[in-house]
Amino acid sequence: MKNQKKFIFLIFLIISFLSIIFPRKAYSQENDFEKLYQEYLTTFDEYRKTHSDYSFKKAQYLRFKTLKSQEEAFNATLTMLQKRDDLVIAFSKVLKEKLKISSEVGVPKNEPLNARIDQEVGWFNEHKEKLTSAASLENLVKDSNEAKLRFAKIQVLSYDLLATISEAKIIVLNKRTREILDRVKNKFEEIKSQDNVEDKFSTYKLQIIDRWIFESENRLIRGEEKLINAQSLIATFASKQTGDNALSLYNQSQTVLGESQLFFKEAISSLKEVIREIKIAE
C-alpha cells in the first residue's frame, strides 16, 4: 500500500507540474493533450476500482483459503495488474504529448526522451500481455514485482524530463540575456565613437555606464557557470536507478538552475540601468 500511494502521488505531482510549466499552445495541440489527460484520469479511476476489488478478494482468500476464493483472488489480481499497466502507459502518453508541444525543448533533447518513453510504453504493453499467461497467484506476484522495478525507470525518466524542460527554459533566458547585452554594448560603443559624445555624456556618466555593463557581464558569466553545473547534474540522470535518487537529483538541479536564473535576472537589471543612464538627458 505504501508503494501504491507513492505511485499515485508521483503521477499527480508530475501531471500538475507539467500543467504549470508548459505555455499554452495551439488549440489542436491542447485538445490532443486534454484528450490524453482525460483518458489517463479515466484509467486512473478504473484502476482504483480494480485495486479496491483486488484488496477485498485478497482478504477473502487469506481468510477462507477455499478454491473459489483463490480463483476470485487470482482474477481480481490479474485485472488489477493489467489496469495498473494501462495506467502507466496512459501516464507515459501524457508525458510524451506534453514534451511534443513544448517549444523550449529542442530536437536534441526531444528525440532521446521520446525514444525512452516509447521504450517504456512498449515494455508495459508486453508485460500486460505476459500477465495472461500466469498460471498462479505466485506467478502474478512475480510479474507484479517486475513491473514495480520497471516503474522505477519511469520515475527516473519523469524527473529527467522535468529537469530537461527547466534547463531548456534557462537556456532560452541565457540566450536572450546574452543577445540583449551584446546589443547594449554595441550601442554604447557606437555612442562613444561619436565626435560629439562629450556634449551628451560626461566622463563620470560614461564610467557609470561602463560599470553597469561590467556588472551585467559578470552576472551573466556567473549564471552561465551555474547553468553548466546544472547541466552536469541533469546528465547523470541516466545512472539513477530509483525514483527517490532521481527526485533528490531533480531537486539539486532545480536549486542550481534557480541560482542561474537569478544571475541572469540580475544581469538584465544591470542592463536596464545602462539604458536608463543613456536615456537621461544631461
PDB file of N, CA and C in Angstrom, residues 80-162:
ATOM      1  N   MET A  80      -6.384  -6.198 -11.851  1.00  0.00           N
ATOM      2  CA  MET A  80      -5.748  -5.027 -11.251  1.00  0.00           C
ATOM      3  C   MET A  80      -4.386  -4.755 -11.865  1.00  0.00           C
ATOM      4  N   LEU A  81      -3.593  -5.802 -12.052  1.00  0.00           N
ATOM      5  CA  LEU A  81      -2.251  -5.620 -12.613  1.00  0.00           C
ATOM      6  C   LEU A  81      -2.313  -5.158 -14.067  1.00  0.00           C
ATOM      7  N   GLN A  82      -3.271  -5.676 -14.817  1.00  0.00           N
ATOM      8  CA  GLN A  82      -3.431  -5.222 -16.200  1.00  0.00           C
ATOM      9  C   GLN A  82      -3.825  -3.744 -16.251  1.00  0.00           C
ATOM     10  N   LYS A  83      -4.718  -3.371 -15.346  1.00  0.00           N
ATOM     11  CA  LYS A  83      -5.141  -1.969 -15.314  1.00  0.00           C
ATOM     12  C   LYS A  83      -4.012  -1.073 -14.816  1.00  0.00           C
ATOM     13  N   ARG A  84      -3.172  -1.596 -13.953  1.00  0.00           N
ATOM     14  CA  ARG A  84      -2.018  -0.809 -13.497  1.00  0.00           C
ATOM     15  C   ARG A  84      -1.060  -0.555 -14.656  1.00  0.00           C
ATOM     16  N   ASP A  85      -0.859  -1.555 -15.484  1.00  0.00           N
ATOM     17  CA  ASP A  85      -0.030  -1.357 -16.681  1.00  0.00           C
ATOM     18  C   ASP A  85      -0.666  -0.321 -17.606  1.00  0.00           C
ATOM     19  N   ASP A  86      -1.987  -0.391 -17.745  1.00  0.00           N
ATOM     20  CA  ASP A  86      -2.697   0.600 -18.562  1.00  0.00           C
ATOM     21  C   ASP A  86      -2.471   2.009 -18.020  1.00  0.00           C
ATOM     22  N   LEU A  87      -2.461   2.132 -16.703  1.00  0.00           N
ATOM     23  CA  LEU A  87      -2.287   3.438 -16.072  1.00  0.00           C
ATOM     24  C   LEU A  87      -0.898   4.002 -16.353  1.00  0.00           C
ATOM     25  N   VAL A  88       0.119   3.159 -16.248  1.00  0.00           N
ATOM     26  CA  VAL A  88       1.486   3.605 -16.535  1.00  0.00           C
ATOM     27  C   VAL A  88       1.612   4.011 -18.004  1.00  0.00           C
ATOM     28  N   ILE A  89       0.988   3.248 -18.882  1.00  0.00           N
ATOM     29  CA  ILE A  89       1.026   3.569 -20.312  1.00  0.00           C
ATOM     30  C   ILE A  89       0.327   4.902 -20.582  1.00  0.00           C
ATOM     31  N   ALA A  90      -0.834   5.096 -19.955  1.00  0.00           N
ATOM     32  CA  ALA A  90      -1.572   6.348 -20.141  1.00  0.00           C
ATOM     33  C   ALA A  90      -0.764   7.535 -19.628  1.00  0.00           C
ATOM     34  N   PHE A  91      -0.109   7.345 -18.496  1.00  0.00           N
ATOM     35  CA  PHE A  91       0.737   8.396 -17.927  1.00  0.00           C
ATOM     36  C   PHE A  91       1.896   8.724 -18.864  1.00  0.00           C
ATOM     37  N   SER A  92       2.506   7.693 -19.422  1.00  0.00           N
ATOM     38  CA  SER A  92       3.632   7.886 -20.338  1.00  0.00           C
ATOM     39  C   SER A  92       3.204   8.648 -21.591  1.00  0.00           C
ATOM     40  N   LYS A  93       2.001   8.379 -22.062  1.00  0.00           N
ATOM     41  CA  LYS A  93       1.495   9.082 -23.247  1.00  0.00           C
ATOM     42  C   LYS A  93       1.256  10.560 -22.955  1.00  0.00           C
ATOM     43  N   VAL A  94       0.834  10.860 -21.730  1.00  0.00           N
ATOM     44  CA  VAL A  94       0.658  12.263 -21.342  1.00  0.00           C
ATOM     45  C   VAL A  94       2.007  12.969 -21.334  1.00  0.00           C
ATOM     46  N   LEU A  95       3.012  12.310 -20.777  1.00  0.00           N
ATOM     47  CA  LEU A  95       4.364  12.874 -20.783  1.00  0.00           C
ATOM     48  C   LEU A  95       4.833  13.141 -22.212  1.00  0.00           C
ATOM     49  N   LYS A  96       4.609  12.179 -23.077  1.00  0.00           N
ATOM     50  CA  LYS A  96       5.060  12.293 -24.469  1.00  0.00           C
ATOM     51  C   LYS A  96       4.374  13.457 -25.177  1.00  0.00           C
ATOM     52  N   GLU A  97       3.079  13.619 -24.936  1.00  0.00           N
ATOM     53  CA  GLU A  97       2.338  14.699 -25.592  1.00  0.00           C
ATOM     54  C   GLU A  97       2.782  16.065 -25.082  1.00  0.00           C
ATOM     55  N   LYS A  98       3.031  16.167 -23.780  1.00  0.00           N
ATOM     56  CA  LYS A  98       3.489  17.436 -23.231  1.00  0.00           C
ATOM     57  C   LYS A  98       4.877  17.783 -23.755  1.00  0.00           C
ATOM     58  N   LEU A  99       5.702  16.782 -23.916  1.00  0.00           N
ATOM     59  CA  LEU A  99       7.026  17.014 -24.490  1.00  0.00           C
ATOM     60  C   LEU A  99       6.899  17.481 -25.935  1.00  0.00           C
ATOM     61  N   LYS A 100       5.934  16.912 -26.634  1.00  0.00           N
ATOM     62  CA  LYS A 100       5.714  17.252 -28.045  1.00  0.00           C
ATOM     63  C   LYS A 100       5.339  18.715 -28.225  1.00  0.00           C
ATOM     64  N   ILE A 101       4.510  19.250 -27.337  1.00  0.00           N
ATOM     65  CA  ILE A 101       4.024  20.617 -27.518  1.00  0.00           C
ATOM     66  C   ILE A 101       4.878  21.651 -26.797  1.00  0.00           C
ATOM     67  N   SER A 102       5.987  21.200 -26.233  1.00  0.00           N
ATOM     68  CA  SER A 102       6.884  22.156 -25.581  1.00  0.00           C
ATOM     69  C   SER A 102       7.752  22.841 -26.627  1.00  0.00           C
ATOM     70  N   SER A 103       7.713  24.144 -26.648  1.00  0.00           N
ATOM     71  CA  SER A 103       8.519  24.888 -27.626  1.00  0.00           C
ATOM     72  C   SER A 103       9.952  25.077 -27.160  1.00  0.00           C
ATOM     73  N   GLU A 104      10.195  24.948 -25.828  1.00  0.00           N
ATOM     74  CA  GLU A 104      11.542  25.189 -25.318  1.00  0.00           C
ATOM     75  C   GLU A 104      12.496  24.025 -25.566  1.00  0.00           C
ATOM     76  N   VAL A 105      11.989  22.804 -25.547  1.00  0.00           N
ATOM     77  CA  VAL A 105      12.856  21.631 -25.651  1.00  0.00           C
ATOM     78  C   VAL A 105      13.122  21.334 -27.117  1.00  0.00           C
ATOM     79  N   GLY A 106      14.347  21.515 -27.552  1.00  0.00           N
ATOM     80  CA  GLY A 106      14.697  21.319 -28.951  1.00  0.00           C
ATOM     81  C   GLY A 106      14.847  19.855 -29.310  1.00  0.00           C
ATOM     82  N   VAL A 107      15.074  19.595 -30.586  1.00  0.00           N
ATOM     83  CA  VAL A 107      15.180  18.229 -31.096  1.00  0.00           C
ATOM     84  C   VAL A 107      16.246  17.405 -30.380  1.00  0.00           C
ATOM     85  N   PRO A 108      17.436  17.973 -30.088  1.00  0.00           N
ATOM     86  CA  PRO A 108      18.454  17.168 -29.402  1.00  0.00           C
ATOM     87  C   PRO A 108      17.973  16.604 -28.073  1.00  0.00           C
ATOM     88  N   LYS A 109      17.081  17.318 -27.397  1.00  0.00           N
ATOM     89  CA  LYS A 109      16.533  16.829 -26.135  1.00  0.00           C
ATOM     90  C   LYS A 109      15.289  15.981 -26.371  1.00  0.00           C
ATOM     91  N   ASN A 110      14.527  16.351 -27.359  1.00  0.00           N
ATOM     92  CA  ASN A 110      13.257  15.690 -27.627  1.00  0.00           C
ATOM     93  C   ASN A 110      13.414  14.233 -28.025  1.00  0.00           C
ATOM     94  N   GLU A 111      14.306  13.979 -28.959  1.00  0.00           N
ATOM     95  CA  GLU A 111      14.414  12.640 -29.537  1.00  0.00           C
ATOM     96  C   GLU A 111      14.792  11.564 -28.518  1.00  0.00           C
ATOM     97  N   PRO A 112      15.845  11.763 -27.717  1.00  0.00           N
ATOM     98  CA  PRO A 112      16.172  10.712 -26.750  1.00  0.00           C
ATOM     99  C   PRO A 112      15.095  10.512 -25.692  1.00  0.00           C
ATOM    100  N   LEU A 113      14.448  11.593 -25.261  1.00  0.00           N
ATOM    101  CA  LEU A 113      13.381  11.456 -24.273  1.00  0.00           C
ATOM    102  C   LEU A 113      12.187  10.726 -24.871  1.00  0.00           C
ATOM    103  N   ASN A 114      11.834  11.073 -26.095  1.00  0.00           N
ATOM    104  CA  ASN A 114      10.731  10.382 -26.769  1.00  0.00           C
ATOM    105  C   ASN A 114      11.034   8.905 -26.958  1.00  0.00           C
ATOM    106  N   ALA A 115      12.272   8.605 -27.306  1.00  0.00           N
ATOM    107  CA  ALA A 115      12.668   7.209 -27.512  1.00  0.00           C
ATOM    108  C   ALA A 115      12.546   6.417 -26.214  1.00  0.00           C
ATOM    109  N   ARG A 116      12.934   7.036 -25.114  1.00  0.00           N
ATOM    110  CA  ARG A 116      12.841   6.356 -23.815  1.00  0.00           C
ATOM    111  C   ARG A 116      11.385   6.139 -23.409  1.00  0.00           C
ATOM    112  N   ILE A 117      10.535   7.127 -23.680  1.00  0.00           N
ATOM    113  CA  ILE A 117       9.114   6.965 -23.369  1.00  0.00           C
ATOM    114  C   ILE A 117       8.525   5.816 -24.184  1.00  0.00           C
ATOM    115  N   ASP A 118       8.844   5.786 -25.474  1.00  0.00           N
ATOM    116  CA  ASP A 118       8.345   4.713 -26.343  1.00  0.00           C
ATOM    117  C   ASP A 118       8.815   3.345 -25.856  1.00  0.00           C
ATOM    118  N   GLN A 119      10.043   3.298 -25.387  1.00  0.00           N
ATOM    119  CA  GLN A 119      10.593   2.035 -24.889  1.00  0.00           C
ATOM    120  C   GLN A 119       9.811   1.545 -23.671  1.00  0.00           C
ATOM    121  N   GLU A 120       9.476   2.460 -22.766  1.00  0.00           N
ATOM    122  CA  GLU A 120       8.737   2.074 -21.564  1.00  0.00           C
ATOM    123  C   GLU A 120       7.305   1.678 -21.901  1.00  0.00           C
ATOM    124  N   VAL A 121       6.685   2.394 -22.820  1.00  0.00           N
ATOM    125  CA  VAL A 121       5.330   2.033 -23.248  1.00  0.00           C
ATOM    126  C   VAL A 121       5.335   0.632 -23.857  1.00  0.00           C
ATOM    127  N   GLY A 122       6.346   0.346 -24.671  1.00  0.00           N
ATOM    128  CA  GLY A 122       6.460  -0.976 -25.270  1.00  0.00           C
ATOM    129  C   GLY A 122       6.629  -2.061 -24.223  1.00  0.00           C
ATOM    130  N   TRP A 123       7.436  -1.778 -23.204  1.00  0.00           N
ATOM    131  CA  TRP A 123       7.671  -2.780 -22.160  1.00  0.00           C
ATOM    132  C   TRP A 123       6.386  -3.090 -21.416  1.00  0.00           C
ATOM    133  N   PHE A 124       5.645  -2.065 -21.032  1.00  0.00           N
ATOM    134  CA  PHE A 124       4.425  -2.292 -20.255  1.00  0.00           C
ATOM    135  C   PHE A 124       3.319  -2.910 -21.104  1.00  0.00           C
ATOM    136  N   ASN A 125       3.300  -2.648 -22.397  1.00  0.00           N
ATOM    137  CA  ASN A 125       2.349  -3.344 -23.272  1.00  0.00           C
ATOM    138  C   ASN A 125       2.650  -4.837 -23.311  1.00  0.00           C
ATOM    139  N   GLU A 126       3.925  -5.175 -23.439  1.00  0.00           N
ATOM    140  CA  GLU A 126       4.329  -6.580 -23.448  1.00  0.00           C
ATOM    141  C   GLU A 126       4.062  -7.233 -22.094  1.00  0.00           C
ATOM    142  N   HIS A 127       4.300  -6.485 -21.029  1.00  0.00           N
ATOM    143  CA  HIS A 127       4.071  -7.017 -19.685  1.00  0.00           C
ATOM    144  C   HIS A 127       2.592  -7.324 -19.470  1.00  0.00           C
ATOM    145  N   LYS A 128       1.735  -6.447 -19.970  1.00  0.00           N
ATOM    146  CA  LYS A 128       0.292  -6.678 -19.839  1.00  0.00           C
ATOM    147  C   LYS A 128      -0.114  -7.967 -20.540  1.00  0.00           C
ATOM    148  N   GLU A 129       0.448  -8.209 -21.716  1.00  0.00           N
ATOM    149  CA  GLU A 129       0.158  -9.446 -22.443  1.00  0.00           C
ATOM    150  C   GLU A 129       0.705 -10.661 -21.699  1.00  0.00           C
ATOM    151  N   LYS A 130       1.866 -10.482 -21.104  1.00  0.00           N
ATOM    152  CA  LYS A 130       2.509 -11.577 -20.378  1.00  0.00           C
ATOM    153  C   LYS A 130       1.673 -12.023 -19.183  1.00  0.00           C
ATOM    154  N   LEU A 131       0.963 -11.089 -18.574  1.00  0.00           N
ATOM    155  CA  LEU A 131       0.164 -11.406 -17.390  1.00  0.00           C
ATOM    156  C   LEU A 131      -0.871 -12.490 -17.667  1.00  0.00           C
ATOM    157  N   THR A 132      -1.389 -12.529 -18.883  1.00  0.00           N
ATOM    158  CA  THR A 132      -2.437 -13.504 -19.213  1.00  0.00           C
ATOM    159  C   THR A 132      -1.925 -14.939 -19.198  1.00  0.00           C
ATOM    160  N   SER A 133      -0.616 -15.107 -19.254  1.00  0.00           N
ATOM    161  CA  SER A 133      -0.045 -16.462 -19.248  1.00  0.00           C
ATOM    162  C   SER A 133       0.271 -16.957 -17.843  1.00  0.00           C
ATOM    163  N   ALA A 134       0.030 -16.124 -16.834  1.00  0.00           N
ATOM    164  CA  ALA A 134       0.307 -16.532 -15.454  1.00  0.00           C
ATOM    165  C   ALA A 134      -0.630 -17.666 -15.053  1.00  0.00           C
ATOM    166  N   ALA A 135      -0.067 -18.679 -14.400  1.00  0.00           N
ATOM    167  CA  ALA A 135      -0.857 -19.855 -14.030  1.00  0.00           C
ATOM    168  C   ALA A 135      -1.252 -19.869 -12.564  1.00  0.00           C
ATOM    169  N   SER A 136      -0.701 -18.970 -11.773  1.00  0.00           N
ATOM    170  CA  SER A 136      -0.988 -18.980 -10.339  1.00  0.00           C
ATOM    171  C   SER A 136      -0.809 -17.587  -9.758  1.00  0.00           C
ATOM    172  N   LEU A 137      -1.261 -17.435  -8.518  1.00  0.00           N
ATOM    173  CA  LEU A 137      -1.064 -16.171  -7.816  1.00  0.00           C
ATOM    174  C   LEU A 137       0.416 -15.872  -7.644  1.00  0.00           C
ATOM    175  N   GLU A 138       1.191 -16.936  -7.433  1.00  0.00           N
ATOM    176  CA  GLU A 138       2.633 -16.756  -7.272  1.00  0.00           C
ATOM    177  C   GLU A 138       3.249 -16.164  -8.541  1.00  0.00           C
ATOM    178  N   ASN A 139       2.774 -16.618  -9.697  1.00  0.00           N
ATOM    179  CA  ASN A 139       3.254 -16.068 -10.972  1.00  0.00           C
ATOM    180  C   ASN A 139       2.906 -14.590 -11.095  1.00  0.00           C
ATOM    181  N   LEU A 140       1.698 -14.240 -10.665  1.00  0.00           N
ATOM    182  CA  LEU A 140       1.265 -12.849 -10.739  1.00  0.00           C
ATOM    183  C   LEU A 140       2.078 -11.959  -9.807  1.00  0.00           C
ATOM    184  N   VAL A 141       2.404 -12.484  -8.639  1.00  0.00           N
ATOM    185  CA  VAL A 141       3.232 -11.721  -7.698  1.00  0.00           C
ATOM    186  C   VAL A 141       4.603 -11.445  -8.315  1.00  0.00           C
ATOM    187  N   LYS A 142       5.156 -12.456  -8.962  1.00  0.00           N
ATOM    188  CA  LYS A 142       6.452 -12.290  -9.628  1.00  0.00           C
ATOM    189  C   LYS A 142       6.361 -11.250 -10.743  1.00  0.00           C
ATOM    190  N   ASP A 143       5.302 -11.346 -11.544  1.00  0.00           N
ATOM    191  CA  ASP A 143       5.114 -10.379 -12.630  1.00  0.00           C
ATOM    192  C   ASP A 143       4.907  -8.966 -12.085  1.00  0.00           C
ATOM    193  N   SER A 144       4.200  -8.879 -10.969  1.00  0.00           N
ATOM    194  CA  SER A 144       3.960  -7.575 -10.347  1.00  0.00           C
ATOM    195  C   SER A 144       5.260  -6.944  -9.876  1.00  0.00           C
ATOM    196  N   ASN A 145       6.116  -7.750  -9.295  1.00  0.00           N
ATOM    197  CA  ASN A 145       7.404  -7.234  -8.817  1.00  0.00           C
ATOM    198  C   ASN A 145       8.272  -6.736  -9.973  1.00  0.00           C
ATOM    199  N   GLU A 146       8.185  -7.423 -11.109  1.00  0.00           N
ATOM    200  CA  GLU A 146       8.925  -6.974 -12.294  1.00  0.00           C
ATOM    201  C   GLU A 146       8.458  -5.583 -12.723  1.00  0.00           C
ATOM    202  N   ALA A 147       7.142  -5.374 -12.679  1.00  0.00           N
ATOM    203  CA  ALA A 147       6.588  -4.077 -13.074  1.00  0.00           C
ATOM    204  C   ALA A 147       6.992  -2.982 -12.092  1.00  0.00           C
ATOM    205  N   LYS A 148       7.041  -3.327 -10.805  1.00  0.00           N
ATOM    206  CA  LYS A 148       7.456  -2.339  -9.802  1.00  0.00           C
ATOM    207  C   LYS A 148       8.893  -1.882 -10.053  1.00  0.00           C
ATOM    208  N   LEU A 149       9.750  -2.840 -10.358  1.00  0.00           N
ATOM    209  CA  LEU A 149      11.146  -2.497 -10.649  1.00  0.00           C
ATOM    210  C   LEU A 149      11.239  -1.656 -11.916  1.00  0.00           C
ATOM    211  N   ARG A 150      10.431  -2.014 -12.899  1.00  0.00           N
ATOM    212  CA  ARG A 150      10.463  -1.266 -14.160  1.00  0.00           C
ATOM    213  C   ARG A 150       9.916   0.146 -13.978  1.00  0.00           C
ATOM    214  N   PHE A 151       8.945   0.291 -13.093  1.00  0.00           N
ATOM    215  CA  PHE A 151       8.356   1.609 -12.880  1.00  0.00           C
ATOM    216  C   PHE A 151       9.386   2.594 -12.344  1.00  0.00           C
ATOM    217  N   ALA A 152      10.428   2.085 -11.689  1.00  0.00           N
ATOM    218  CA  ALA A 152      11.499   2.975 -11.219  1.00  0.00           C
ATOM    219  C   ALA A 152      12.107   3.732 -12.397  1.00  0.00           C
ATOM    220  N   LYS A 153      12.184   3.070 -13.559  1.00  0.00           N
ATOM    221  CA  LYS A 153      12.717   3.743 -14.748  1.00  0.00           C
ATOM    222  C   LYS A 153      11.789   4.861 -15.212  1.00  0.00           C
ATOM    223  N   ILE A 154      10.475   4.627 -15.070  1.00  0.00           N
ATOM    224  CA  ILE A 154       9.508   5.669 -15.419  1.00  0.00           C
ATOM    225  C   ILE A 154       9.685   6.874 -14.502  1.00  0.00           C
ATOM    226  N   GLN A 155       9.917   6.601 -13.223  1.00  0.00           N
ATOM    227  CA  GLN A 155      10.129   7.693 -12.272  1.00  0.00           C
ATOM    228  C   GLN A 155      11.366   8.507 -12.648  1.00  0.00           C
ATOM    229  N   VAL A 156      12.457   7.806 -12.924  1.00  0.00           N
ATOM    230  CA  VAL A 156      13.699   8.488 -13.314  1.00  0.00           C
ATOM    231  C   VAL A 156      13.475   9.286 -14.594  1.00  0.00           C
ATOM    232  N   LEU A 157      12.813   8.672 -15.570  1.00  0.00           N
ATOM    233  CA  LEU A 157      12.525   9.342 -16.833  1.00  0.00           C
ATOM    234  C   LEU A 157      11.679  10.594 -16.614  1.00  0.00           C
ATOM    235  N   SER A 158      10.705  10.502 -15.728  1.00  0.00           N
ATOM    236  CA  SER A 158       9.816  11.638 -15.473  1.00  0.00           C
ATOM    237  C   SER A 158      10.580  12.823 -14.906  1.00  0.00           C
ATOM    238  N   TYR A 159      11.421  12.566 -13.909  1.00  0.00           N
ATOM    239  CA  TYR A 159      12.206  13.654 -13.317  1.00  0.00           C
ATOM    240  C   TYR A 159      13.247  14.181 -14.303  1.00  0.00           C
ATOM    241  N   ASP A 160      13.789  13.288 -15.108  1.00  0.00           N
ATOM    242  CA  ASP A 160      14.737  13.705 -16.147  1.00  0.00           C
ATOM    243  C   ASP A 160      14.050  14.655 -17.123  1.00  0.00           C
ATOM    244  N   LEU A 161      12.836  14.295 -17.523  1.00  0.00           N
ATOM    245  CA  LEU A 161      12.082  15.122 -18.456  1.00  0.00           C
ATOM    246  C   LEU A 161      11.783  16.494 -17.854  1.00  0.00           C
ATOM    247  N   LEU A 162      11.342  16.521 -16.604  1.00  0.00           N
ATOM    248  CA  LEU A 162      11.034  17.793 -15.953  1.00  0.00           C
ATOM    249  C   LEU A 162      12.276  18.669 -15.833  1.00  0.00           C
TER     250      LEU A 162
END
